Steps between C-alpha positions, in 0.01 A plus 500: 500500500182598690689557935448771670730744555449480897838436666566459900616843575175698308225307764533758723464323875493139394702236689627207180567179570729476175785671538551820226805286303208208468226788405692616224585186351142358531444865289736453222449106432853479580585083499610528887207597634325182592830419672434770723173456568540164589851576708288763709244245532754279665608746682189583663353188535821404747466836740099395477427848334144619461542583130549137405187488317551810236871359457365167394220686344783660248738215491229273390356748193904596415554117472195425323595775250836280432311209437541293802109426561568258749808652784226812411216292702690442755621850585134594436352255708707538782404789733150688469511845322396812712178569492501750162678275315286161580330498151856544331639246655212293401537624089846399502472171679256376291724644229811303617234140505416584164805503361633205718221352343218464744222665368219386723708633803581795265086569489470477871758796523409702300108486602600592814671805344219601348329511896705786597666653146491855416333639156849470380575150589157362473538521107829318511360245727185400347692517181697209611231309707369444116826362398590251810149343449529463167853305532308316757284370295165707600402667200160569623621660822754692273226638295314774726810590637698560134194654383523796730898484523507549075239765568655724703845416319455394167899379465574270217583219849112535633365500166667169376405329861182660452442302189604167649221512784250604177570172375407325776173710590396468141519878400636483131442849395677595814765295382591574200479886584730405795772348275466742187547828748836309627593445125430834398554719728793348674688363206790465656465302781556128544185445551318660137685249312342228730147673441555464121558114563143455690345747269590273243411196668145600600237304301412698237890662518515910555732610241603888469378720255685745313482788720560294781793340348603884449454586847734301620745596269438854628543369895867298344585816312454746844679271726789535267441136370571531131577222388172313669270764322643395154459158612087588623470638124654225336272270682192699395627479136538095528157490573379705220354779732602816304288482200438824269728830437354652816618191764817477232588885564389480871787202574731704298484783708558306823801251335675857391495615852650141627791517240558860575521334924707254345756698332355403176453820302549426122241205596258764658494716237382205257206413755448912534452494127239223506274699814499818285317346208256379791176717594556878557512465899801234451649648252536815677609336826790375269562827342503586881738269664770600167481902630544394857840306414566795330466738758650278748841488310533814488451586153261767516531598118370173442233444771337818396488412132277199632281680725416722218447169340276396723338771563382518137416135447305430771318866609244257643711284721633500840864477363426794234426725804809401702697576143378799484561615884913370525551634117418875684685400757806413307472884342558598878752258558689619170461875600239547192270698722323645239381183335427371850271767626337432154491126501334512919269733355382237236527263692259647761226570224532132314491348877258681689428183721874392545593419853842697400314784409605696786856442464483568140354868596813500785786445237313732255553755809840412540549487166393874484737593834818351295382769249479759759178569352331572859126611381470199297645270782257646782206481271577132442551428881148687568357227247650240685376595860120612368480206271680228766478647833569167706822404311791433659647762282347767646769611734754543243220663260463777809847561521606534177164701385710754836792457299402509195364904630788557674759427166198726326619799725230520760641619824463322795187656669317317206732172471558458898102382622500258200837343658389520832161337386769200349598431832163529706341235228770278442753557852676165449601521151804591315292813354442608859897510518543677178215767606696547795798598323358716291345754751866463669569646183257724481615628867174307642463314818334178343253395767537141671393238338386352789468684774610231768836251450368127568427385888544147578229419774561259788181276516383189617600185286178372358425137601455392129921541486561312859527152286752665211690613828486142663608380104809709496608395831504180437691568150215384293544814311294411197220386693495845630518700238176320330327619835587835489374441111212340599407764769553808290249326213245509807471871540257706347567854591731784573442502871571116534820548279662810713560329842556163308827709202618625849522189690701370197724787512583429845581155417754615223261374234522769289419323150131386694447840635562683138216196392266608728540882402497488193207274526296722730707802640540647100203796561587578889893518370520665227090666509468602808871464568487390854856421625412174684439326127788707348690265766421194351610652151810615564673287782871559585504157411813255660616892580816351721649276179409803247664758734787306587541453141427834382768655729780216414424653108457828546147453360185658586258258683209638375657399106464163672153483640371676169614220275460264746080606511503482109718151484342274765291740679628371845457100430856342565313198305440603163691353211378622157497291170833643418629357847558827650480443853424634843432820593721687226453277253843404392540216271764195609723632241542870627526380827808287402634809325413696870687284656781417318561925518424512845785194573255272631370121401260492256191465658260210427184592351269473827753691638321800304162454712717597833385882548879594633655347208278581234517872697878490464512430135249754420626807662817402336406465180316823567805736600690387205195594269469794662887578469424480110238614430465771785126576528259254648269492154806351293575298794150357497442457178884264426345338833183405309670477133849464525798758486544469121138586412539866799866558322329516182173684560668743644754499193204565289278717750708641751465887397139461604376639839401199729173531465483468117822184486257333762218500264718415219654186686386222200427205721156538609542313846861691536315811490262404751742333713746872527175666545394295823849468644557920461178558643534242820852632541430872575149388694758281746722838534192677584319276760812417669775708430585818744484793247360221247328770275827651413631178303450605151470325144761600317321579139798463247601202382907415575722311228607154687873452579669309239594217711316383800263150548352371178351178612 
């Protein structure tokens, strides 16, 4: 689902034709909203109304999108668009012809589209110039037209019609490169298995190779096609392609991971058994994919038995080096610090190019802190920072090496710069927050991280967003939101991108202003930390819906906004392959649980991509996480991994300090995810809180309630 999340009430001083109910159906695809459209159009067309022509402009796209092509003509042809919206109207006309089967007519349109398009639209247009004339007929005319179109767009569609105006202009290499990109790269679509059929019917025939044949399996397997990437290797076996142990191990290795997709296992292991007689580099990417089952079932006993395994077979390979990293890793995990300080310290020797190497020299740190052997833990963070001074881990190697000092017995004349140097290098980060803490402890006035809250600035629009503006008033929401797209892919610089994030902002289009910043604004934030880009970071996003909805659940709004910034950051839009949706990413499923708790109808699953709903279900599911769990890390991290996985981390960590169970958090992204949220939730306090530097992270860990939500 690519609309915007624009709505009538966040265009500050426009006048809509559409009425907000219409608006907000047009938004959420609901099945009524082409009714609506085309009872306003009625409406206005009887009082004689000046909008008439954006009404019929969205009446005509809404019908076209049910599939009436030709009541969409009509409404389309009826009254002329205002003047922003001519080429639009033009795009979708010749659209509607298309599909009512004119495609001559269809050409005309959408030429004179292409007369006044934007960047945006232009692609689109041209795109399907190529196609009309090529239903028409006009191959030749097609053929410049397609050949730019596939250029700038190289979708499996373009590249297929691309291919048919090749034939007629006599470009065979162009040709069969056309239809072999569709069939491998795009495996999928309709349209590769048609490529196969002229591949094969060229004179001589194109028939895959091995690898090819492989790649495609690959493309089936990703898309979550199983059962078509067994079939792609069975047809490369009917044709004799996998010759020799290598090409015999190589298939092996790629059926095992089908049968694994397909529920399969006792078949998998037979084909796993066949790739590990194959070539070292197969054979270890078997060994490979046997520990990672392992490890992913939980049975870490086992799983580190193979990465030793591995590590020992195949010193040499890829896979040998990852055994070797998780089987140190699962010492940590088991609370065998010893043997994992010792195993990271290997590891780092044997793998001196490794891109891990740096986290390898972080858990030997940590593994070192668990210890309480502070010397040895500082001198391993000072390796880390002299050896990898541009890692991301540098923050947390800065802190801890303060920590690590502090634990050591050094007072806090010695200890307090090194925390107050945390939070002038790193002010946005969760070890900012935890060097705060500590000179509160240390009965220290931590300085600001920044020294000014954000400042929203009141500009004038740019005219690059005046169409997206025209767009959403006439409810062609998507068409807007690939302007705004389009336009923020134009700028090149930090002064184009300031009054451009703040225009946005006024809008209400949060998600596009965060874009923008974190495109351009990242150095005058968080470098030079100038509060106009800070703005564009931290938005009190939709701040009526979260307030409202923080105060009906006795939940902090800033809890809100923090995990809000983390989930969607601001884009009401997003849905994620898991089908978490909107801005707080809740899954259909959840939300059905939300609402059956809350007493209400369960919602449908656009429903989710409404900011006030999906606001509503979040904070809620929020306060009763936070009645659990009772701190905002536990509450974050069953947000991001689930209730049971916080009840029993802190089961098995809770007697650490905060600092230490955050590090110790086993997911890798859950760790991440409760360091972000923490950090963005004290930084909202501060910037726009009265008194905001008095909220405090509370640094012990509380056991959860019993009872409470565990969905």
């Amino acid at each position: 689902m690519s609309w915007t999340g624009w709505v009538a009430g966040w265009v500050t001083g426009v006048a809509l034709g559409q009425s907000p109910a219409t608006l907000e159906a047009v938004r959420l695809h609901r099945p009524d909203a082409a009714a609506l459209a085309q009872a306003e159009l009625t409406a206005c067309e009887a009082k004689k109304c000046p909008d008439a022509g954006r009404l019929g402009l969205l009446a005509g796209t809404l019908v076209l999108s049910d599939g009436d092509a030709a009541l969409a003509r009509d409404l389309l042809a009826r009254h002329p668009a205002p003047p922003p919206l001519e080429a639009f109207q033009a795009f979708y006309l010749g659209q509607a012809r298309f599909y009512a089967g004119d495609p001559n007519g269809a050409a005309g349109d959408f030429e004179r589209a292409l007369e006044k398009a934007s960047p945006a639209l232009a692609v689109r247009a041209r795109a399907r110039l190529g196609e009309a004339l090529l239903e028409a007929h006009r191959p030749k005319d097609a053929a410049p037209v397609l050949e730019s179109a596939a250029a700038a767009q190289p979708t499996p569609e373009l590249l297929f019609q691309r291919a048919l105006t090749r034939t007629a202009t006599g470009n065979a290499a162009g040709l069969r490169a056309d239809l072999k990109a569709v069939a491998l790269r795009f495996p999928t679509h309709p349209y590769a298995e048609e490529a196969l059929e002229k591949l094969a019917a060229l004179k001589p025939a194109v028939k895959l190779t091995l690898p090819e044949h492989l790649q495609r399996a690959k493309g089936f397997l990703s898309a979550g096609a199983a059962t078509r990437a067994q079939e792609e290797l069975e047809t490369a076996e009917k044709r004799s392609l996998v010759k020799g142990a290598p090409a015999q191990a190589q298939v092996a290795l790629l059926r095992a991971q089908v049968l694994f997709a397909r529920s399969k296992p006792e078949e998998a292991e037979k084909a796993l058994a066949v790739a590990r007689k194959g070539p070292p580099a197969i054979a270890a990417e078997a060994a490979l994919v046997v520990a990672r089952r392992a490890l992913r079932s939980d049975d870490n006993a086992k799983a580190r038995a193979l990465m030793v395994a591995l590590d020992k077979a195949y010193p040499s390979q890829a896979a040998g080096e990852e055994g070797a990293f998780f089987a140190a890793w699962l010492d940590m995990q088991g609370g065998r610090f010893e043997d994992a300080a010792k195993s990271f310290a290997d590891y780092e020797k044997r793998y001196k190019s490794s891109r891990r190497r740096d986290e390898a020299m972080w858990f030997r740190a940590l593994a070192h802190l668990r210890l309480e052997q502070y010397p040895r833990a500082k001198q391993a963070l000072d390796e880390l920072v002299t050896a990898y001074p541009k890692t991301s881990l540098a923050p947390q190697a800065r802190y801890w090496m303060a920590r690590a000092d502090e634990l050591g017995g050094a007072k806090a004349a010695a200890v307090g710069p090194s925390y107050e140097a945390v939070i002038s290098a790193a002010p946005a980060s969760f070890y900012a927050l935890l060097a705060s803490e500590r000179l509160h402890e240390l009965g220290r006035t931590p300085p600001a991280a920044f020294p000014q809250p954000p400042k929203q600035l009141t500009l004038p629009r740019p005219p690059e967003l005046e169409l997206a503006v025209a767009l959403t008033r006439a409810g062609l929401f998507r068409d807007a939101a690939d302007e705004v797209q389009s336009r923020v892919s134009g700028l090149r610089s930090a002064d184009q991108a300031l009054p451009f994030a703040h225009a946005l902002l006024q809008l209400g289009e949060y998600g596009h202003a965060h874009i923008v910043a974190a495109r351009y604004l990242w150095g005058r934030a968080f470098g030079a930390k100038a509060p106009d880009a800070l703005a564009a970071f931290y938005p009190r996003a939709f701040s009526q819906a979260v307030e409202a909805e923080a105060t009906r659940q006795a939940l902090d709004p800033f809890l809100v906004w923090a995990i809000m910034r983390r989930e969607s950051a601001f884009r009401p839009e997003v849905m994620s392959a898991a089908d978490a949706r909107g801005l707080m990413q809740i899954i259909p499923p959840t939300a059905t649980e939300i609402a059956l708790k809350m007493s209400e109808p369960a919602p449908a699953p656009a429903d989710l991509f409404a900011p006030e709903r999906n606001i509503r279900y979040g904070a809620w599911y929020l306060a009763q996480l936070m009645k659990r769990f009772a701190h905002p890390a536990l509450a974050a991290a069953a947000y991001n991994a689930g209730p049971k996985a916080a009840v029993r981390w802190t089961q098995e960590r809770g007697t650490l300090p905060l600092d230490l169970f955050v590090e110790s958090i086993p997911y890798r992204e859950t760790r991440g995810y409760v360091k972000q949220v923490l950090a963005d939730l004290y930084l909202y306090h501060r910037f726009y809180e009265k008194d905001g530097t008095r909220a405090r992270l509370a640094m012990t860990v509380p056991p959860p309630a019993t009872d409470g939500v565990s969905f």
